[in-house]
mmCIF file of C-alpha atoms and ligand atoms in Angstrom:
data_model
loop_
_atom_site.group_PDB
_atom_site.id
_atom_site.type_symbol
_atom_site.label_atom_id
_atom_site.label_comp_id
_atom_site.label_asym_id
_atom_site.label_seq_id
_atom_site.Cartn_x
_atom_site.Cartn_y
_atom_site.Cartn_z
ATOM 1 C CA MET D 23 -4.210 20.391 -3.766
ATOM 2 C CA ALA D 24 -0.931 20.874 -1.911
ATOM 3 C CA ARG D 25 2.136 19.142 -3.247
ATOM 4 C CA ILE D 26 5.284 17.956 -1.529
ATOM 5 C CA ARG D 27 8.720 17.723 -3.049
ATOM 6 C CA TYR D 28 10.741 14.847 -1.565
ATOM 7 C CA ARG D 29 13.944 13.320 -2.970
ATOM 8 C CA ASP D 30 13.414 14.858 -6.449
ATOM 9 C CA GLN D 31 9.830 13.639 -6.657
ATOM 10 C CA LEU D 32 6.731 15.788 -6.651
ATOM 11 C CA LEU D 33 3.794 14.159 -4.856
ATOM 12 C CA THR D 34 0.252 15.526 -4.869
ATOM 13 C CA LEU D 35 -1.705 15.082 -1.651
ATOM 14 C CA LEU D 36 -5.330 13.990 -1.579
ATOM 15 C CA GLU D 37 -7.875 16.118 0.225
ATOM 16 C CA HIS D 38 -7.299 16.070 4.040
ATOM 17 C CA GLU D 39 -4.340 13.705 3.559
ATOM 18 C CA SER D 40 -1.348 13.977 5.877
ATOM 19 C CA VAL D 41 2.186 14.161 4.535
ATOM 20 C CA LEU D 42 2.881 10.777 6.146
ATOM 21 C CA ASP D 43 -0.102 9.087 4.487
ATOM 22 C CA ALA D 44 0.825 10.571 1.109
ATOM 23 C CA MET D 45 4.402 9.315 1.422
ATOM 24 C CA LEU D 46 3.224 5.837 2.444
ATOM 25 C CA ARG D 47 0.715 5.824 -0.441
ATOM 26 C CA HIS D 48 3.587 6.553 -2.828
ATOM 27 C CA GLY D 49 5.601 3.667 -1.434
ATOM 28 C CA PHE D 50 8.110 5.516 0.737
ATOM 29 C CA PRO D 51 8.707 3.384 3.872
ATOM 30 C CA ILE D 52 8.584 6.253 6.362
ATOM 31 C CA LEU D 53 9.034 5.142 9.977
ATOM 32 C CA HIS D 54 5.924 5.880 12.057
ATOM 33 C CA SER D 55 3.993 4.496 15.008
ATOM 34 C CA CYS D 56 1.231 6.366 16.863
ATOM 35 C CA LYS D 57 -0.059 8.513 13.959
ATOM 36 C CA ALA D 58 -1.228 10.968 16.630
ATOM 37 C CA GLY D 59 1.664 13.443 16.802
ATOM 38 C CA VAL D 60 2.915 11.842 20.022
ATOM 39 C CA CYS D 61 5.776 9.409 19.457
ATOM 40 C CA GLY D 62 7.890 11.606 17.171
ATOM 41 C CA SER D 63 9.044 8.703 15.018
ATOM 42 C CA CYS D 64 7.674 10.248 11.774
ATOM 43 C CA LEU D 65 9.591 13.493 12.271
ATOM 44 C CA MET D 66 10.606 15.238 9.025
ATOM 45 C CA ARG D 67 12.061 18.577 8.078
ATOM 46 C CA SER D 68 10.718 21.251 5.779
ATOM 47 C CA ALA D 69 13.049 23.573 3.892
ATOM 48 C CA THR D 70 10.339 25.792 2.407
ATOM 49 C CA GLY D 71 6.609 26.208 2.851
ATOM 50 C CA LEU D 72 4.137 27.042 5.567
ATOM 51 C CA LEU D 73 3.660 24.343 8.192
ATOM 52 C CA PRO D 74 0.270 24.047 9.925
ATOM 53 C CA PRO D 75 0.702 24.682 13.706
ATOM 54 C CA ARG D 76 -0.652 21.209 14.554
ATOM 55 C CA ALA D 77 2.324 19.629 12.754
ATOM 56 C CA GLN D 78 4.668 21.184 15.334
ATOM 57 C CA ALA D 79 2.436 21.045 18.437
ATOM 58 C CA GLY D 80 4.387 20.403 21.641
ATOM 59 C CA MET D 81 7.740 20.574 19.885
ATOM 60 C CA LYS D 82 10.642 22.488 21.370
ATOM 61 C CA ASP D 83 11.127 25.948 19.856
ATOM 62 C CA SER D 84 14.607 25.241 18.491
ATOM 63 C CA TRP D 85 13.191 22.363 16.431
ATOM 64 C CA LYS D 86 10.251 24.465 15.215
ATOM 65 C CA LEU D 87 12.647 27.136 13.989
ATOM 66 C CA ARG D 88 14.650 24.530 12.097
ATOM 67 C CA GLY D 89 11.523 23.354 10.272
ATOM 68 C CA TYR D 90 11.010 19.990 11.960
ATOM 69 C CA PHE D 91 7.444 18.691 11.924
ATOM 70 C CA TYR D 92 5.436 15.526 12.608
ATOM 71 C CA SER D 93 4.440 14.235 9.184
ATOM 72 C CA CYS D 94 1.423 12.312 10.587
ATOM 73 C CA SER D 95 -0.111 15.581 11.834
ATOM 74 C CA CYS D 96 0.790 17.699 8.837
ATOM 75 C CA ILE D 97 -2.024 18.432 6.384
ATOM 76 C CA PRO D 98 -0.476 21.340 4.458
ATOM 77 C CA GLU D 99 -2.472 24.011 2.667
ATOM 78 C CA SER D 100 0.379 24.948 0.330
ATOM 79 C CA ASP D 101 3.376 23.207 -1.261
ATOM 80 C CA LEU D 102 6.248 21.977 0.916
ATOM 81 C CA GLU D 103 9.783 20.904 0.191
ATOM 82 C CA ILE D 104 10.656 18.230 2.729
ATOM 83 C CA SER D 105 13.540 15.970 3.686
ATOM 84 C CA ASP D 106 14.410 13.295 6.234
ATOM 85 C CA THR D 107 15.781 14.481 9.555
ATOM 86 C CA GLY D 108 19.453 14.278 10.315
ATOM 87 C CA ALA D 109 21.094 12.263 13.064
ATOM 88 C CA ASP D 110 20.749 15.263 15.398
ATOM 89 C CA THR D 111 17.148 14.317 16.256
ATOM 90 C CA ARG D 112 18.074 10.781 17.321
ATOM 91 C CA THR D 113 20.131 9.432 20.184
ATOM 92 C CA GLU D 114 21.988 6.124 20.403
ATOM 93 C CA VAL D 115 21.253 4.206 23.609
ATOM 94 C CA THR D 116 22.623 1.026 25.167
ATOM 95 C CA ILE D 117 20.679 -1.276 27.483
ATOM 96 C CA ALA D 118 22.528 -1.095 30.795
ATOM 97 C CA SER D 119 20.358 -3.616 32.666
ATOM 98 C CA LEU D 120 17.079 -5.511 32.610
ATOM 99 C CA ARG D 121 15.134 -6.672 35.679
ATOM 100 C CA LEU D 122 11.666 -8.162 36.122
ATOM 101 C CA LEU D 123 9.505 -5.998 38.400
ATOM 102 C CA SER D 124 6.489 -8.333 38.249
ATOM 103 C CA GLY D 125 5.245 -11.259 36.172
ATOM 104 C CA ASP D 126 4.678 -9.060 33.126
ATOM 105 C CA VAL D 127 6.614 -5.840 33.727
ATOM 106 C CA ILE D 128 10.312 -5.509 32.999
ATOM 107 C CA GLN D 129 12.503 -2.600 34.014
ATOM 108 C CA ALA D 130 14.964 -1.546 31.308
ATOM 109 C CA ARG D 131 17.690 0.922 32.152
ATOM 110 C CA LEU D 132 19.150 2.688 29.109
ATOM 111 C CA ARG D 133 22.410 4.591 28.939
ATOM 112 C CA THR D 134 23.057 7.412 26.486
ATOM 113 C CA GLU D 135 26.516 8.278 25.181
ATOM 114 C CA GLU D 136 26.054 11.988 25.888
ATOM 115 C CA PRO D 137 24.167 13.321 28.938
ATOM 116 C CA LEU D 138 20.507 13.719 28.005
ATOM 117 C CA ALA D 139 18.301 16.527 29.338
ATOM 118 C CA PHE D 140 14.952 15.062 30.443
ATOM 119 C CA ARG D 141 12.341 15.306 33.182
ATOM 120 C CA ALA D 142 10.990 12.322 35.087
ATOM 121 C CA GLY D 143 7.550 11.602 33.609
ATOM 122 C CA GLN D 144 8.403 12.524 30.028
ATOM 123 C CA TYR D 145 8.635 9.726 27.466
ATOM 124 C CA VAL D 146 11.063 8.555 24.823
ATOM 125 C CA THR D 147 10.419 6.602 21.629
ATOM 126 C CA VAL D 148 12.774 3.685 21.110
ATOM 127 C CA ILE D 149 13.358 2.343 17.611
ATOM 128 C CA ARG D 150 14.518 -1.123 16.640
ATOM 129 C CA ASP D 151 14.145 -2.968 13.332
ATOM 130 C CA GLU D 152 11.898 -0.178 11.995
ATOM 131 C CA VAL D 153 9.528 -0.541 14.979
ATOM 132 C CA ALA D 154 9.077 2.584 17.105
ATOM 133 C CA ARG D 155 7.330 2.562 20.510
ATOM 134 C CA SER D 156 7.091 5.158 23.270
ATOM 135 C CA TYR D 157 7.882 4.499 26.948
ATOM 136 C CA SER D 158 7.671 6.819 29.942
ATOM 137 C CA ILE D 159 10.712 7.752 31.991
ATOM 138 C CA ALA D 160 10.652 6.557 35.606
ATOM 139 C CA SER D 161 14.117 7.791 36.576
ATOM 140 C CA LEU D 162 15.430 11.150 37.720
ATOM 141 C CA PRO D 163 17.980 12.994 35.553
ATOM 142 C CA ASP D 164 20.762 12.675 38.123
ATOM 143 C CA GLU D 165 20.464 8.880 38.021
ATOM 144 C CA ASN D 166 22.257 9.119 34.650
ATOM 145 C CA GLU D 167 20.162 6.360 33.104
ATOM 146 C CA LEU D 168 16.692 6.230 31.612
ATOM 147 C CA GLU D 169 14.518 3.782 33.515
ATOM 148 C CA LEU D 170 11.572 2.343 31.568
ATOM 149 C CA HIS D 171 8.857 -0.058 32.770
ATOM 150 C CA ILE D 172 7.657 -2.209 29.888
ATOM 151 C CA ARG D 173 4.592 -4.404 30.146
ATOM 152 C CA LYS D 174 4.581 -7.566 28.064
ATOM 153 C CA ILE D 175 1.794 -7.413 25.491
ATOM 154 C CA PRO D 176 0.865 -10.781 23.911
ATOM 155 C CA GLY D 177 2.253 -10.683 20.357
ATOM 156 C CA GLY D 178 3.788 -7.256 21.033
ATOM 157 C CA ARG D 179 6.731 -6.531 18.768
ATOM 158 C CA MET D 180 8.686 -4.185 21.021
ATOM 159 C CA SER D 181 7.563 -5.340 24.462
ATOM 160 C CA GLY D 182 8.017 -8.972 23.376
ATOM 161 C CA TRP D 183 11.554 -8.220 22.289
ATOM 162 C CA PHE D 184 12.372 -6.521 25.615
ATOM 163 C CA HIS D 185 10.955 -9.462 27.589
ATOM 164 C CA ASN D 186 12.262 -12.359 25.484
ATOM 165 C CA GLU D 187 15.379 -11.333 23.614
ATOM 166 C CA ALA D 188 16.929 -8.087 24.809
ATOM 167 C CA LYS D 189 20.116 -8.229 26.864
ATOM 168 C CA ALA D 190 22.466 -5.774 28.515
ATOM 169 C CA GLY D 191 24.751 -4.209 25.913
ATOM 170 C CA ASP D 192 22.154 -4.194 23.100
ATOM 171 C CA ARG D 193 21.987 -0.880 21.280
ATOM 172 C CA MET D 194 18.969 1.004 19.992
ATOM 173 C CA THR D 195 18.012 4.373 18.560
ATOM 174 C CA MET D 196 15.811 6.761 20.463
ATOM 175 C CA VAL D 197 13.773 9.912 19.759
ATOM 176 C CA GLY D 198 12.888 12.331 22.541
ATOM 177 C CA PRO D 199 12.380 13.052 25.343
ATOM 178 C CA SER D 200 8.914 14.510 24.757
ATOM 179 C CA GLY D 201 5.809 15.253 26.785
ATOM 180 C CA GLU D 202 4.670 17.638 29.437
ATOM 181 C CA CYS D 203 3.587 15.284 32.180
ATOM 182 C CA PHE D 204 6.233 16.164 34.768
ATOM 183 C CA TYR D 205 6.635 17.989 38.076
ATOM 184 C CA VAL D 206 7.215 21.740 37.923
ATOM 185 C CA THR D 207 8.471 23.625 40.976
ATOM 186 C CA GLY D 208 6.840 26.801 42.210
ATOM 187 C CA HIS D 209 3.727 25.691 44.128
ATOM 188 C CA GLU D 210 5.318 23.537 46.811
ATOM 189 C CA ASP D 211 2.239 23.591 49.075
ATOM 190 C CA GLN D 212 -0.254 22.500 46.426
ATOM 191 C CA PRO D 213 -1.742 19.017 47.035
ATOM 192 C CA LEU D 214 -0.722 16.534 44.342
ATOM 193 C CA LEU D 215 -2.719 13.596 43.034
ATOM 194 C CA LEU D 216 -0.900 10.929 41.010
ATOM 195 C CA ALA D 217 -2.965 8.127 39.500
ATOM 196 C CA GLY D 218 -2.272 5.376 37.017
ATOM 197 C CA THR D 219 -2.960 1.774 36.158
ATOM 198 C CA GLY D 220 -0.440 -0.884 35.096
ATOM 199 C CA THR D 221 2.793 0.619 33.763
ATOM 200 C CA GLY D 222 1.109 4.009 34.128
ATOM 201 C CA LEU D 223 3.118 3.847 37.350
ATOM 202 C CA ALA D 224 6.371 4.444 35.409
ATOM 203 C CA PRO D 225 6.021 8.224 34.936
ATOM 204 C CA LEU D 226 4.359 8.568 38.365
ATOM 205 C CA TYR D 227 7.276 6.780 40.051
ATOM 206 C CA GLY D 228 9.561 9.414 38.528
ATOM 207 C CA ILE D 229 7.252 12.345 39.236
ATOM 208 C CA VAL D 230 6.682 11.472 42.901
ATOM 209 C CA ARG D 231 10.419 11.176 43.569
ATOM 210 C CA ASP D 232 11.059 14.391 41.635
ATOM 211 C CA ALA D 233 8.475 16.232 43.765
ATOM 212 C CA LEU D 234 10.020 14.898 46.992
ATOM 213 C CA ARG D 235 13.525 15.722 45.765
ATOM 214 C CA ASN D 236 12.329 19.286 45.152
ATOM 215 C CA ASN D 237 10.994 19.491 48.741
ATOM 216 C CA HIS D 238 7.334 19.522 47.793
ATOM 217 C CA ARG D 239 5.530 20.269 51.070
ATOM 218 C CA GLY D 240 1.857 19.753 50.169
ATOM 219 C CA PRO D 241 0.180 16.352 50.552
ATOM 220 C CA ILE D 242 0.939 13.842 47.792
ATOM 221 C CA HIS D 243 -1.457 10.958 47.089
ATOM 222 C CA LEU D 244 -0.248 8.242 44.735
ATOM 223 C CA PHE D 245 -2.895 5.772 43.533
ATOM 224 C CA HIS D 246 -1.765 2.709 41.561
ATOM 225 C CA GLY D 247 -4.472 0.463 40.171
ATOM 226 C CA ALA D 248 -4.433 -3.031 38.690
ATOM 227 C CA LEU D 249 -6.854 -5.816 37.987
ATOM 228 C CA ARG D 250 -5.294 -8.068 40.616
ATOM 229 C CA ARG D 251 -2.558 -7.885 43.248
ATOM 230 C CA GLU D 252 -0.002 -9.403 40.810
ATOM 231 C CA GLY D 253 -0.450 -6.420 38.472
ATOM 232 C CA LEU D 254 0.948 -4.028 41.080
ATOM 233 C CA TYR D 255 4.702 -3.634 41.346
ATOM 234 C CA LEU D 256 7.272 -1.625 43.327
ATOM 235 C CA VAL D 257 4.839 -1.967 46.239
ATOM 236 C CA GLU D 258 7.507 -2.317 48.926
ATOM 237 C CA ASP D 259 9.615 0.536 47.482
ATOM 238 C CA LEU D 260 6.620 2.838 47.507
ATOM 239 C CA ARG D 261 5.548 1.817 51.014
ATOM 240 C CA ARG D 262 9.078 2.573 52.196
ATOM 241 C CA LEU D 263 9.014 5.941 50.421
ATOM 242 C CA ALA D 264 5.695 6.766 52.139
ATOM 243 C CA ARG D 265 7.111 5.785 55.559
ATOM 244 C CA LEU D 266 10.054 8.122 55.019
ATOM 245 C CA ASN D 267 7.808 10.964 53.822
ATOM 246 C CA PRO D 268 4.687 11.259 56.009
ATOM 247 C CA HIS D 269 3.011 13.706 53.605
ATOM 248 C CA LEU D 270 3.065 10.983 50.903
ATOM 249 C CA GLN D 271 0.201 8.506 50.826
ATOM 250 C CA TYR D 272 0.546 5.468 48.580
ATOM 251 C CA ILE D 273 -2.710 3.677 47.811
ATOM 252 C CA PRO D 274 -2.450 0.421 45.811
ATOM 253 C CA ALA D 275 -5.896 -0.533 44.483
ATOM 254 C CA VAL D 276 -7.100 -3.777 42.952
ATOM 255 C CA LEU D 277 -10.271 -4.396 40.999
ATOM 256 C CA LYS D 278 -10.485 -8.055 41.975
ATOM 257 C CA GLY D 279 -9.484 -9.371 45.371
ATOM 258 C CA ASP D 280 -10.063 -8.273 48.931
ATOM 259 C CA GLU D 281 -8.764 -5.408 51.017
ATOM 260 C CA ALA D 282 -6.147 -7.494 52.812
ATOM 261 C CA ASP D 283 -2.561 -6.312 53.294
ATOM 262 C CA GLY D 284 -3.317 -2.638 52.730
ATOM 263 C CA PHE D 285 -4.705 -3.035 49.211
ATOM 264 C CA VAL D 286 -7.875 -1.102 48.564
ATOM 265 C CA GLN D 287 -10.543 -2.770 46.445
ATOM 266 C CA GLY D 288 -12.412 -1.002 43.648
ATOM 267 C CA PRO D 289 -12.003 0.883 40.369
ATOM 268 C CA ILE D 290 -9.281 3.515 40.654
ATOM 269 C CA ASP D 291 -11.613 6.467 39.958
ATOM 270 C CA SER D 292 -14.025 5.462 42.745
ATOM 271 C CA VAL D 293 -11.147 4.765 45.129
ATOM 272 C CA ILE D 294 -9.778 8.265 44.511
ATOM 273 C CA LEU D 295 -13.060 10.122 44.760
ATOM 274 C CA THR D 296 -14.188 8.261 47.882
ATOM 275 C CA ARG D 297 -11.052 9.443 49.621
ATOM 276 C CA ILE D 298 -10.865 12.941 48.096
ATOM 277 C CA PRO D 299 -14.309 14.058 46.925
ATOM 278 C CA ASN D 300 -13.280 17.687 46.412
ATOM 279 C CA LEU D 301 -10.176 18.269 44.283
ATOM 280 C CA THR D 302 -10.356 22.043 44.058
ATOM 281 C CA GLY D 303 -6.825 23.452 44.176
ATOM 282 C CA TRP D 304 -5.124 20.093 43.501
ATOM 283 C CA ARG D 305 -2.648 19.319 40.714
ATOM 284 C CA GLY D 306 -3.094 15.939 39.024
ATOM 285 C CA PHE D 307 -0.992 13.535 36.978
ATOM 286 C CA VAL D 308 -2.762 10.627 35.267
ATOM 287 C CA CYS D 309 -1.059 8.029 33.086
ATOM 288 C CA GLY D 310 -1.588 4.642 31.509
ATOM 289 C CA ASP D 311 -4.421 2.935 29.659
ATOM 290 C CA PRO D 312 -6.092 5.530 27.343
ATOM 291 C CA SER D 313 -9.680 4.878 28.427
ATOM 292 C CA THR D 314 -8.786 5.042 32.138
ATOM 293 C CA VAL D 315 -6.853 8.256 31.540
ATOM 294 C CA GLN D 316 -9.834 9.737 29.715
ATOM 295 C CA THR D 317 -12.241 8.761 32.508
ATOM 296 C CA LEU D 318 -9.926 10.057 35.212
ATOM 297 C CA LYS D 319 -9.335 13.392 33.495
ATOM 298 C CA LYS D 320 -13.074 13.932 33.245
ATOM 299 C CA LYS D 321 -13.790 12.904 36.827
ATOM 300 C CA LEU D 322 -10.953 14.956 38.311
ATOM 301 C CA PHE D 323 -12.213 17.996 36.432
ATOM 302 C CA LEU D 324 -15.810 17.412 37.562
ATOM 303 C CA SER D 325 -14.539 17.102 41.143
ATOM 304 C CA GLY D 326 -13.016 20.567 41.063
ATOM 305 C CA MET D 327 -9.497 20.178 39.607
ATOM 306 C CA ALA D 328 -8.744 22.952 37.101
ATOM 307 C CA SER D 329 -8.006 21.624 33.610
ATOM 308 C CA ARG D 330 -4.712 23.584 33.529
ATOM 309 C CA ASP D 331 -3.650 21.542 36.576
ATOM 310 C CA ILE D 332 -4.292 18.147 34.975
ATOM 311 C CA PHE D 333 -1.275 16.559 33.266
ATOM 312 C CA ALA D 334 -1.857 13.300 31.456
ATOM 313 C CA ASP D 335 -0.160 10.732 29.268
ATOM 314 C CA ALA D 336 -2.362 8.137 27.588
ATOM 315 C CA PHE D 337 -0.422 5.053 26.470
ATOM 316 C CA ILE D 338 -1.949 5.011 22.982
ATOM 317 C CA PRO D 339 -0.963 1.809 21.138
ATOM 318 C CA ALA D 340 0.766 2.024 17.761
ATOM 319 C CA ALA D 341 -1.553 2.610 14.825
ATOM 320 C CA ASN D 342 0.256 -0.003 12.730
ATOM 321 C CA PRO D 343 1.330 -2.785 15.082
ATOM 322 C CA SER D 344 1.974 -5.482 12.468
HETATM 323 C C1 FAD N 405 3.287 8.501 25.405
HETATM 324 C C2 FAD N 405 3.299 6.995 25.601
HETATM 325 C C3 FAD N 405 3.939 6.442 26.697
HETATM 326 C C4 FAD N 405 3.933 5.066 26.899
HETATM 327 N N1 FAD N 405 4.569 4.559 28.000
HETATM 328 C C5 FAD N 405 4.562 3.229 28.217
HETATM 329 C C6 FAD N 405 5.221 2.683 29.392
HETATM 330 O O1 FAD N 405 5.821 3.417 30.184
HETATM 331 N N2 FAD N 405 5.180 1.343 29.563
HETATM 332 C C7 FAD N 405 4.519 0.495 28.679
HETATM 333 O O2 FAD N 405 4.528 -0.721 28.925
HETATM 334 N N3 FAD N 405 3.900 0.988 27.573
HETATM 335 C C8 FAD N 405 3.922 2.319 27.314
HETATM 336 N N4 FAD N 405 3.326 2.822 26.179
HETATM 337 C C9 FAD N 405 2.755 1.851 25.191
HETATM 338 C C10 FAD N 405 3.888 1.391 24.231
HETATM 339 O O3 FAD N 405 4.301 2.461 23.430
HETATM 340 C C11 FAD N 405 3.450 0.252 23.281
HETATM 341 O O4 FAD N 405 2.234 0.590 22.664
HETATM 342 C C12 FAD N 405 3.321 -1.096 23.985
HETATM 343 O O5 FAD N 405 4.538 -1.470 24.602
HETATM 344 C C13 FAD N 405 2.935 -2.201 22.954
HETATM 345 O O6 FAD N 405 3.914 -2.233 21.940
HETATM 346 P P1 FAD N 405 4.330 -3.622 21.272
HETATM 347 O O7 FAD N 405 5.218 -3.298 20.120
HETATM 348 O O8 FAD N 405 4.848 -4.569 22.284
HETATM 349 O O9 FAD N 405 2.942 -4.196 20.778
HETATM 350 P P2 FAD N 405 2.326 -4.017 19.269
HETATM 351 O O10 FAD N 405 3.153 -4.840 18.337
HETATM 352 O O11 FAD N 405 2.219 -2.563 19.017
HETATM 353 O O12 FAD N 405 0.902 -4.633 19.458
HETATM 354 C C14 FAD N 405 0.645 -6.063 19.416
HETATM 355 C C15 FAD N 405 -0.853 -6.298 19.562
HETATM 356 O O13 FAD N 405 -1.284 -5.945 20.875
HETATM 357 C C16 FAD N 405 -2.262 -4.906 20.832
HETATM 358 N N5 FAD N 405 -1.954 -3.988 21.944
HETATM 359 C C17 FAD N 405 -1.041 -2.994 21.963
HETATM 360 N N6 FAD N 405 -1.028 -2.393 23.168
HETATM 361 C C18 FAD N 405 -1.952 -3.019 23.907
HETATM 362 C C19 FAD N 405 -2.419 -2.862 25.240
HETATM 363 N N7 FAD N 405 -1.946 -1.927 26.054
HETATM 364 N N8 FAD N 405 -3.372 -3.707 25.691
HETATM 365 C C20 FAD N 405 -3.887 -4.675 24.898
HETATM 366 N N9 FAD N 405 -3.495 -4.868 23.617
HETATM 367 C C21 FAD N 405 -2.543 -4.058 23.139
HETATM 368 C C22 FAD N 405 -2.102 -4.259 19.456
HETATM 369 O O14 FAD N 405 -3.312 -3.666 19.002
HETATM 370 C C23 FAD N 405 -1.685 -5.439 18.618
HETATM 371 O O15 FAD N 405 -2.797 -6.201 18.208
HETATM 372 C C24 FAD N 405 3.292 4.199 25.971
HETATM 373 C C25 FAD N 405 2.660 4.764 24.837
HETATM 374 C C26 FAD N 405 2.660 6.136 24.654
HETATM 375 C C27 FAD N 405 1.985 6.717 23.445
#
């Protein structure tokens, strides 16, 4: 069995046990959230030992070289000597403003002390009172603030705090940015499909504006789905953006309700495929509820979109919400 040395203690891992689970089993209160190698909150550093590639998947090269790894995804085959990460992996942020975008979605704009390199569509993990949650970035880097769209979840620790208690000037810690769901220049004529439900719009709102800012010439179709009309937000902004950019089509879709006022009725996957049955040659971005993202990825692929052209972020809830 592999062993880990941490703060002068030698811990033996159980078979197939991750470093994070072993540390928690031994009573170390290691911060964690998704337990899926996504949020980055359980980041640790290894001084010696061989790290399995999965423990560093998606990480920037400079961090890999310095021995950082996600402890939730690390099931080592040999002994490791590990430590907590330093302050250099975390950023201090201040809430610049808060604004309701709909009945249950709040926009939070966060300001960093130092300029932060990020791409619209990536996500950050904010940490407060030992609770870490990831949120997608809706803003563009030159807006100098991180814009997040946070849906209120009943009983939700982080979203509840943002909706009920947070105020401008409050400070938090943040990990990231992370993720690869963002616009890349180079194929400006390629048709783009952006689809999401609920706050899955947050990364798409950033990506669509990034594509337009980079003079994307191909058609862009943005589908935003919700159960009812009240679940859609930024509708007027997006309609205005589509009027200014004739190659952008914005299609708000509702599951319940009629087709009045330009809202299409039906499940988002059917709405997309009715309009664009053949997606060969398209690039796609899908974000939001994990099961919708999974369904969409499958259907886009079966309709001709190459898997290398599908970029997705599933909003996986925390593994340990309470
Ligand atoms: C990469 C990534 C990006 C994300 N981006 C966004 C974003 O841009 N905007 C956004 O609003 N969220 C986003 N999320 C989800 C977010 O990280 C939190 O999971 C969410 O805000 C709930 O956290 P909470 O602390 O409020 O609720 P918790 O305290 O974690 O959960 C409270 C209770 O609600 C349940 N629950 C949690 N989530 C849901 C849900 N979606 N539906 C129903 N029940 C739920 C839990 O199981 C628990 O019982 C993203 C997640 C990931 C992994």
